[in-house]
Amino acid sequence: MQFVATPITGAVEIRPTPNQDSRGFFARSYCAREFAENGLSLPDKQMAISHNLTRATLRGMHYIPETQGEAKLVRCIHGHVFDVIVDMRPNSPSFMMWYGIELSAENLLSLYIPRGVAHGFITLSDNADLFYQFDAFHKPGVETGLRWDDPDIAICWPIAPQTISERDLALPFLRDMDVK
Ligand SMILES: Cc1cn([C@H]2C[C@H](O)[C@@H](COP(=O)(O)OP(=O)(O)O[C@H]3O[C@H](C)C(=O)[C@H](O)[C@H]3O)O2)c(=O)[nH]c1=O
């Protein structure tokens, strides 16, 4: 696996090395030892699947404040998504910066998202599934978020969303938040 830094401090793109043969390929997708060697918190407490029925479904932007947060490793295991992170850590050099990456079952890429960084995605195919690994147990009611279309972040989404939850539509704009 290759660990490639992103513009968001501590967020890392992981590129597996497929072992190809006439049957297809075998690729290691996670290794606690290699993650520890690269200074990443081990996302081994909980795992989850996000199944999204239609193209242009947007989830996010969600995060937990860094002091109570969770680091996560996300990958697309079916279909194709545009995955986005936003640094919500006031003391981070990349505070308020966003970064987007295409994740797909084909490109095998995963994105390590450190604590205090917001996450969201828009699906680029029907039946797009994301697989999550978390370094902390889910704590109901702790998670917050910001609007996907926050003008102060100005995420360049590749397509317009068609499906967004009421909860996500009700998320605040950064200017109305007390980020500390
Ligand atoms: C996140 C989470 C949720 N749940 C339960 C809580 C709800 O009853 C149900 C759906 O949760 P929610 O509507 O928050 O799911 P998403 O809108 O996909 O939220 C996720 O999508 C964004 C993009 C993320 O990166 C986060 O992991 C997470 O916020 O699953 C759990 O049981 N465990 C969990 O870890």
PDB file of C-alpha atoms and ligand atoms in Angstrom:
ATOM      1  CA  MET A   1       0.000   0.000   0.000  1.00  0.00           C
ATOM      2  CA  GLN A   2       1.143   3.557  -0.697  1.00  0.00           C
ATOM      3  CA  PHE A   3       0.335   6.326   1.804  1.00  0.00           C
ATOM      4  CA  VAL A   4       0.013   9.651  -0.005  1.00  0.00           C
ATOM      5  CA  ALA A   5      -0.452  12.946   1.855  1.00  0.00           C
ATOM      6  CA  THR A   6      -3.317  15.246   0.845  1.00  0.00           C
ATOM      7  CA  PRO A   7      -3.570  19.049   1.225  1.00  0.00           C
ATOM      8  CA  ILE A   8      -5.571  18.459   4.434  1.00  0.00           C
ATOM      9  CA  THR A   9      -3.136  17.963   7.334  1.00  0.00           C
ATOM     10  CA  GLY A  10      -3.191  14.324   8.458  1.00  0.00           C
ATOM     11  CA  ALA A  11      -5.619  13.152   5.762  1.00  0.00           C
ATOM     12  CA  VAL A  12      -4.017  10.409   3.698  1.00  0.00           C
ATOM     13  CA  GLU A  13      -4.883   8.669   0.451  1.00  0.00           C
ATOM     14  CA  ILE A  14      -4.094   4.950   0.575  1.00  0.00           C
ATOM     15  CA  ARG A  15      -3.302   3.247  -2.732  1.00  0.00           C
ATOM     16  CA  PRO A  16      -3.302  -0.575  -2.610  1.00  0.00           C
ATOM     17  CA  THR A  17      -0.915  -2.574  -4.787  1.00  0.00           C
ATOM     18  CA  PRO A  18      -3.001  -5.226  -6.589  1.00  0.00           C
ATOM     19  CA  ASN A  19      -1.338  -8.580  -7.246  1.00  0.00           C
ATOM     20  CA  GLN A  20      -2.713  -9.371 -10.685  1.00  0.00           C
ATOM     21  CA  ASP A  21      -2.971 -12.765 -12.331  1.00  0.00           C
ATOM     22  CA  SER A  22      -5.178 -14.513 -14.884  1.00  0.00           C
ATOM     23  CA  ARG A  23      -7.986 -14.852 -12.270  1.00  0.00           C
ATOM     24  CA  GLY A  24      -8.029 -11.129 -11.406  1.00  0.00           C
ATOM     25  CA  PHE A  25      -6.169  -9.585  -8.467  1.00  0.00           C
ATOM     26  CA  PHE A  26      -5.588  -9.734  -4.716  1.00  0.00           C
ATOM     27  CA  ALA A  27      -4.869  -6.434  -2.925  1.00  0.00           C
ATOM     28  CA  ARG A  28      -4.266  -5.748   0.758  1.00  0.00           C
ATOM     29  CA  SER A  29      -6.703  -2.964   1.710  1.00  0.00           C
ATOM     30  CA  TYR A  30      -5.756  -2.417   5.377  1.00  0.00           C
ATOM     31  CA  CYS A  31      -2.824  -3.296   7.670  1.00  0.00           C
ATOM     32  CA  ALA A  32      -2.628  -2.195  11.314  1.00  0.00           C
ATOM     33  CA  ARG A  33       1.154  -2.409  11.239  1.00  0.00           C
ATOM     34  CA  GLU A  34       1.526  -0.254   8.120  1.00  0.00           C
ATOM     35  CA  PHE A  35      -1.020   2.267   9.461  1.00  0.00           C
ATOM     36  CA  ALA A  36       0.871   2.493  12.767  1.00  0.00           C
ATOM     37  CA  GLU A  37       4.182   2.857  10.886  1.00  0.00           C
ATOM     38  CA  ASN A  38       2.608   5.813   9.050  1.00  0.00           C
ATOM     39  CA  GLY A  39       1.428   7.401  12.295  1.00  0.00           C
ATOM     40  CA  LEU A  40      -2.291   6.824  11.682  1.00  0.00           C
ATOM     41  CA  SER A  41      -4.793   6.017  14.401  1.00  0.00           C
ATOM     42  CA  LEU A  42      -6.056   2.441  13.842  1.00  0.00           C
ATOM     43  CA  PRO A  43      -9.624   2.428  12.436  1.00  0.00           C
ATOM     44  CA  ASP A  44     -10.481  -0.944  13.960  1.00  0.00           C
ATOM     45  CA  LYS A  45     -13.273  -0.276  16.473  1.00  0.00           C
ATOM     46  CA  GLN A  46     -16.334  -0.281  14.178  1.00  0.00           C
ATOM     47  CA  MET A  47     -17.053  -0.737  10.495  1.00  0.00           C
ATOM     48  CA  ALA A  48     -20.083   0.286   8.463  1.00  0.00           C
ATOM     49  CA  ILE A  49     -21.587   0.220   4.984  1.00  0.00           C
ATOM     50  CA  SER A  50     -23.378   3.152   3.376  1.00  0.00           C
ATOM     51  CA  HIS A  51     -25.637   1.983   0.543  1.00  0.00           C
ATOM     52  CA  ASN A  52     -26.886   4.684  -1.812  1.00  0.00           C
ATOM     53  CA  LEU A  53     -29.617   3.824  -4.321  1.00  0.00           C
ATOM     54  CA  THR A  54     -29.261   6.582  -6.889  1.00  0.00           C
ATOM     55  CA  ARG A  55     -26.692   8.795  -8.585  1.00  0.00           C
ATOM     56  CA  ALA A  56     -26.443  12.362  -7.195  1.00  0.00           C
ATOM     57  CA  THR A  57     -27.160  11.333  -3.592  1.00  0.00           C
ATOM     58  CA  LEU A  58     -25.256  13.632  -1.234  1.00  0.00           C
ATOM     59  CA  ARG A  59     -24.467  12.810   2.392  1.00  0.00           C
ATOM     60  CA  GLY A  60     -22.683  15.325   4.629  1.00  0.00           C
ATOM     61  CA  MET A  61     -20.895  17.330   5.608  1.00  0.00           C
ATOM     62  CA  HIS A  62     -20.592  15.572   8.978  1.00  0.00           C
ATOM     63  CA  TYR A  63     -17.950  15.731  11.698  1.00  0.00           C
ATOM     64  CA  ILE A  64     -17.306  15.312  15.389  1.00  0.00           C
ATOM     65  CA  PRO A  65     -15.143  17.966  17.135  1.00  0.00           C
ATOM     66  CA  GLU A  66     -11.519  16.796  17.314  1.00  0.00           C
ATOM     67  CA  THR A  67     -11.504  16.308  21.110  1.00  0.00           C
ATOM     68  CA  GLN A  68     -14.378  13.785  20.954  1.00  0.00           C
ATOM     69  CA  GLY A  69     -13.993  12.713  17.374  1.00  0.00           C
ATOM     70  CA  GLU A  70     -13.402   9.655  15.328  1.00  0.00           C
ATOM     71  CA  ALA A  71     -10.896   9.015  12.598  1.00  0.00           C
ATOM     72  CA  LYS A  72     -12.274   7.004   9.707  1.00  0.00           C
ATOM     73  CA  LEU A  73     -11.075   5.141   6.673  1.00  0.00           C
ATOM     74  CA  VAL A  74     -13.531   5.197   3.790  1.00  0.00           C
ATOM     75  CA  ARG A  75     -13.514   3.373   0.465  1.00  0.00           C
ATOM     76  CA  CYS A  76     -16.051   2.788  -2.293  1.00  0.00           C
ATOM     77  CA  ILE A  77     -16.794  -0.908  -2.719  1.00  0.00           C
ATOM     78  CA  HIS A  78     -19.458  -0.609  -5.425  1.00  0.00           C
ATOM     79  CA  GLY A  79     -19.979   2.161  -7.980  1.00  0.00           C
ATOM     80  CA  HIS A  80     -18.358   5.562  -7.899  1.00  0.00           C
ATOM     81  CA  VAL A  81     -18.431   8.616  -5.593  1.00  0.00           C
ATOM     82  CA  PHE A  82     -16.817  12.022  -5.248  1.00  0.00           C
ATOM     83  CA  ASP A  83     -15.606  12.066  -1.658  1.00  0.00           C
ATOM     84  CA  VAL A  84     -14.971  15.358   0.150  1.00  0.00           C
ATOM     85  CA  ILE A  85     -13.330  16.366   3.422  1.00  0.00           C
ATOM     86  CA  VAL A  86     -13.243  19.782   5.118  1.00  0.00           C
ATOM     87  CA  ASP A  87     -10.763  20.631   7.860  1.00  0.00           C
ATOM     88  CA  MET A  88     -12.773  21.857  10.874  1.00  0.00           C
ATOM     89  CA  ARG A  89      -9.778  22.017  13.266  1.00  0.00           C
ATOM     90  CA  PRO A  90      -9.118  25.707  14.144  1.00  0.00           C
ATOM     91  CA  ASN A  91      -5.460  24.987  14.986  1.00  0.00           C
ATOM     92  CA  SER A  92      -4.763  23.089  11.771  1.00  0.00           C
ATOM     93  CA  PRO A  93      -2.707  24.701   8.963  1.00  0.00           C
ATOM     94  CA  SER A  94      -5.451  23.541   6.556  1.00  0.00           C
ATOM     95  CA  PHE A  95      -8.386  24.844   8.648  1.00  0.00           C
ATOM     96  CA  MET A  96     -11.467  25.490   6.441  1.00  0.00           C
ATOM     97  CA  MET A  97      -9.783  23.953   3.398  1.00  0.00           C
ATOM     98  CA  TRP A  98     -11.620  21.255   1.438  1.00  0.00           C
ATOM     99  CA  TYR A  99     -10.284  18.352  -0.627  1.00  0.00           C
ATOM    100  CA  GLY A 100     -12.096  16.014  -2.986  1.00  0.00           C
ATOM    101  CA  ILE A 101     -11.164  12.630  -4.449  1.00  0.00           C
ATOM    102  CA  GLU A 102     -12.965  10.115  -6.630  1.00  0.00           C
ATOM    103  CA  LEU A 103     -13.352   6.777  -4.877  1.00  0.00           C
ATOM    104  CA  SER A 104     -14.595   3.774  -6.813  1.00  0.00           C
ATOM    105  CA  ALA A 105     -14.664  -0.007  -6.725  1.00  0.00           C
ATOM    106  CA  GLU A 106     -12.323   0.209  -9.715  1.00  0.00           C
ATOM    107  CA  ASN A 107      -9.628   2.537  -8.365  1.00  0.00           C
ATOM    108  CA  LEU A 108      -9.414   0.729  -4.982  1.00  0.00           C
ATOM    109  CA  LEU A 109      -8.424   4.002  -3.282  1.00  0.00           C
ATOM    110  CA  SER A 110      -9.290   4.712   0.341  1.00  0.00           C
ATOM    111  CA  LEU A 111      -9.138   7.980   2.267  1.00  0.00           C
ATOM    112  CA  TYR A 112      -8.002   8.250   5.876  1.00  0.00           C
ATOM    113  CA  ILE A 113      -9.905  11.097   7.560  1.00  0.00           C
ATOM    114  CA  PRO A 114      -8.429  12.362  10.851  1.00  0.00           C
ATOM    115  CA  ARG A 115     -10.468  13.442  13.879  1.00  0.00           C
ATOM    116  CA  GLY A 116     -12.056  16.868  13.536  1.00  0.00           C
ATOM    117  CA  VAL A 117     -12.305  16.708   9.729  1.00  0.00           C
ATOM    118  CA  ALA A 118     -15.767  16.819   8.130  1.00  0.00           C
ATOM    119  CA  HIS A 119     -16.702  14.171   5.573  1.00  0.00           C
ATOM    120  CA  GLY A 120     -19.275  13.940   2.839  1.00  0.00           C
ATOM    121  CA  PHE A 121     -19.735  12.555  -0.649  1.00  0.00           C
ATOM    122  CA  ILE A 122     -21.929  12.682  -3.702  1.00  0.00           C
ATOM    123  CA  THR A 123     -22.612   9.509  -5.639  1.00  0.00           C
ATOM    124  CA  LEU A 124     -21.649   9.424  -9.306  1.00  0.00           C
ATOM    125  CA  SER A 125     -23.412   6.127 -10.002  1.00  0.00           C
ATOM    126  CA  ASP A 126     -26.547   4.299  -8.905  1.00  0.00           C
ATOM    127  CA  ASN A 127     -25.999   1.728  -6.132  1.00  0.00           C
ATOM    128  CA  ALA A 128     -22.837   3.329  -4.800  1.00  0.00           C
ATOM    129  CA  ASP A 129     -21.644   1.666  -1.572  1.00  0.00           C
ATOM    130  CA  LEU A 130     -19.078   3.060   0.854  1.00  0.00           C
ATOM    131  CA  PHE A 131     -17.269   0.941   3.431  1.00  0.00           C
ATOM    132  CA  TYR A 132     -16.198   2.738   6.631  1.00  0.00           C
ATOM    133  CA  GLN A 133     -13.709   1.770   9.336  1.00  0.00           C
ATOM    134  CA  PHE A 134     -13.737   3.869  12.532  1.00  0.00           C
ATOM    135  CA  ASP A 135     -11.153   4.261  15.308  1.00  0.00           C
ATOM    136  CA  ALA A 136     -13.871   4.980  17.910  1.00  0.00           C
ATOM    137  CA  PHE A 137     -17.268   3.607  18.862  1.00  0.00           C
ATOM    138  CA  HIS A 138     -20.313   5.500  17.563  1.00  0.00           C
ATOM    139  CA  LYS A 139     -21.578   8.072  20.075  1.00  0.00           C
ATOM    140  CA  PRO A 140     -25.165   9.135  19.216  1.00  0.00           C
ATOM    141  CA  GLY A 141     -25.833  12.865  19.383  1.00  0.00           C
ATOM    142  CA  VAL A 142     -22.183  13.975  19.271  1.00  0.00           C
ATOM    143  CA  GLU A 143     -21.874  14.399  15.528  1.00  0.00           C
ATOM    144  CA  THR A 144     -22.483  17.812  13.957  1.00  0.00           C
ATOM    145  CA  GLY A 145     -21.909  19.196  10.509  1.00  0.00           C
ATOM    146  CA  LEU A 146     -22.040  22.035   8.047  1.00  0.00           C
ATOM    147  CA  ARG A 147     -23.933  22.697   4.837  1.00  0.00           C
ATOM    148  CA  TRP A 148     -22.653  20.936   1.719  1.00  0.00           C
ATOM    149  CA  ASP A 149     -22.939  24.266  -0.151  1.00  0.00           C
ATOM    150  CA  ASP A 150     -21.345  26.530   2.463  1.00  0.00           C
ATOM    151  CA  PRO A 151     -20.133  29.616   0.549  1.00  0.00           C
ATOM    152  CA  ASP A 152     -17.164  30.084   2.895  1.00  0.00           C
ATOM    153  CA  ILE A 153     -15.849  26.610   2.002  1.00  0.00           C
ATOM    154  CA  ALA A 154     -17.043  26.635  -1.651  1.00  0.00           C
ATOM    155  CA  ILE A 155     -16.701  22.930  -2.406  1.00  0.00           C
ATOM    156  CA  CYS A 156     -16.650  22.303  -6.180  1.00  0.00           C
ATOM    157  CA  TRP A 157     -19.055  19.354  -6.462  1.00  0.00           C
ATOM    158  CA  PRO A 158     -18.876  17.655  -9.906  1.00  0.00           C
ATOM    159  CA  ILE A 159     -22.667  17.307 -10.216  1.00  0.00           C
ATOM    160  CA  ALA A 160     -25.731  18.830  -8.539  1.00  0.00           C
ATOM    161  CA  PRO A 161     -27.309  16.744  -5.746  1.00  0.00           C
ATOM    162  CA  GLN A 162     -30.771  15.250  -6.293  1.00  0.00           C
ATOM    163  CA  THR A 163     -31.130  13.414  -2.962  1.00  0.00           C
ATOM    164  CA  ILE A 164     -30.189  14.929   0.413  1.00  0.00           C
ATOM    165  CA  SER A 165     -31.647  14.094   3.863  1.00  0.00           C
ATOM    166  CA  GLU A 166     -33.725  16.683   5.725  1.00  0.00           C
ATOM    167  CA  ARG A 167     -31.084  16.541   8.451  1.00  0.00           C
ATOM    168  CA  ASP A 168     -28.302  17.478   6.035  1.00  0.00           C
ATOM    169  CA  LEU A 169     -30.383  20.262   4.481  1.00  0.00           C
ATOM    170  CA  ALA A 170     -30.826  21.699   7.987  1.00  0.00           C
ATOM    171  CA  LEU A 171     -27.095  21.730   8.817  1.00  0.00           C
ATOM    172  CA  PRO A 172     -25.676  25.204   9.628  1.00  0.00           C
ATOM    173  CA  PHE A 173     -23.419  27.445   7.608  1.00  0.00           C
ATOM    174  CA  LEU A 174     -19.933  28.038   9.015  1.00  0.00           C
ATOM    175  CA  ARG A 175     -20.733  31.722   9.613  1.00  0.00           C
ATOM    176  CA  ASP A 176     -23.488  30.654  12.037  1.00  0.00           C
ATOM    177  CA  MET A 177     -21.278  28.188  13.910  1.00  0.00           C
ATOM    178  CA  ASP A 178     -18.964  28.594  16.873  1.00  0.00           C
ATOM    179  CA  VAL A 179     -16.023  26.450  15.721  1.00  0.00           C
ATOM    180  CA  LYS A 180     -13.403  26.154  18.477  1.00  0.00           C
TER     181      LYS A 180
HETATM  182  C1  LIG B   1     -22.590   7.268  11.559  1.00  0.00           C
HETATM  183  C2  LIG B   1     -23.348   6.170  12.248  1.00  0.00           C
HETATM  184  C3  LIG B   1     -24.724   6.122  12.184  1.00  0.00           C
HETATM  185  N1  LIG B   1     -25.384   5.116  12.827  1.00  0.00           N
HETATM  186  C4  LIG B   1     -26.842   5.076  12.742  1.00  0.00           C
HETATM  187  C5  LIG B   1     -27.517   6.363  13.180  1.00  0.00           C
HETATM  188  C6  LIG B   1     -28.726   6.459  12.291  1.00  0.00           C
HETATM  189  O1  LIG B   1     -29.802   5.791  12.902  1.00  0.00           O
HETATM  190  C7  LIG B   1     -28.335   5.693  11.030  1.00  0.00           C
HETATM  191  C8  LIG B   1     -28.019   6.596   9.879  1.00  0.00           C
HETATM  192  O2  LIG B   1     -27.095   7.555  10.351  1.00  0.00           O
HETATM  193  P1  LIG B   1     -26.870   8.856   9.521  1.00  0.00           P
HETATM  194  O3  LIG B   1     -28.175   9.370   8.979  1.00  0.00           O
HETATM  195  O4  LIG B   1     -26.024   9.763  10.357  1.00  0.00           O
HETATM  196  O5  LIG B   1     -26.030   8.304   8.262  1.00  0.00           O
HETATM  197  P2  LIG B   1     -25.258   9.255   7.242  1.00  0.00           P
HETATM  198  O6  LIG B   1     -26.090  10.446   6.877  1.00  0.00           O
HETATM  199  O7  LIG B   1     -24.795   8.351   6.171  1.00  0.00           O
HETATM  200  O8  LIG B   1     -24.022   9.766   8.059  1.00  0.00           O
HETATM  201  C9  LIG B   1     -22.710   9.282   7.788  1.00  0.00           C
HETATM  202  O9  LIG B   1     -22.310   9.860   6.572  1.00  0.00           O
HETATM  203  C10 LIG B   1     -21.240  10.805   6.629  1.00  0.00           C
HETATM  204  C11 LIG B   1     -20.846  11.154   5.212  1.00  0.00           C
HETATM  205  C12 LIG B   1     -20.121  10.282   7.466  1.00  0.00           C
HETATM  206  O10 LIG B   1     -18.945  10.344   7.122  1.00  0.00           O
HETATM  207  C13 LIG B   1     -20.456   9.738   8.787  1.00  0.00           C
HETATM  208  O11 LIG B   1     -19.819   8.481   8.967  1.00  0.00           O
HETATM  209  C14 LIG B   1     -21.903   9.603   9.014  1.00  0.00           C
HETATM  210  O12 LIG B   1     -22.319  10.852   9.535  1.00  0.00           O
HETATM  211  O13 LIG B   1     -27.191   4.921  11.358  1.00  0.00           O
HETATM  212  C15 LIG B   1     -24.728   4.131  13.547  1.00  0.00           C
HETATM  213  O14 LIG B   1     -25.354   3.236  14.115  1.00  0.00           O
HETATM  214  N2  LIG B   1     -23.371   4.172  13.614  1.00  0.00           N
HETATM  215  C16 LIG B   1     -22.649   5.160  12.999  1.00  0.00           C
HETATM  216  O15 LIG B   1     -21.403   5.162  13.083  1.00  0.00           O
END
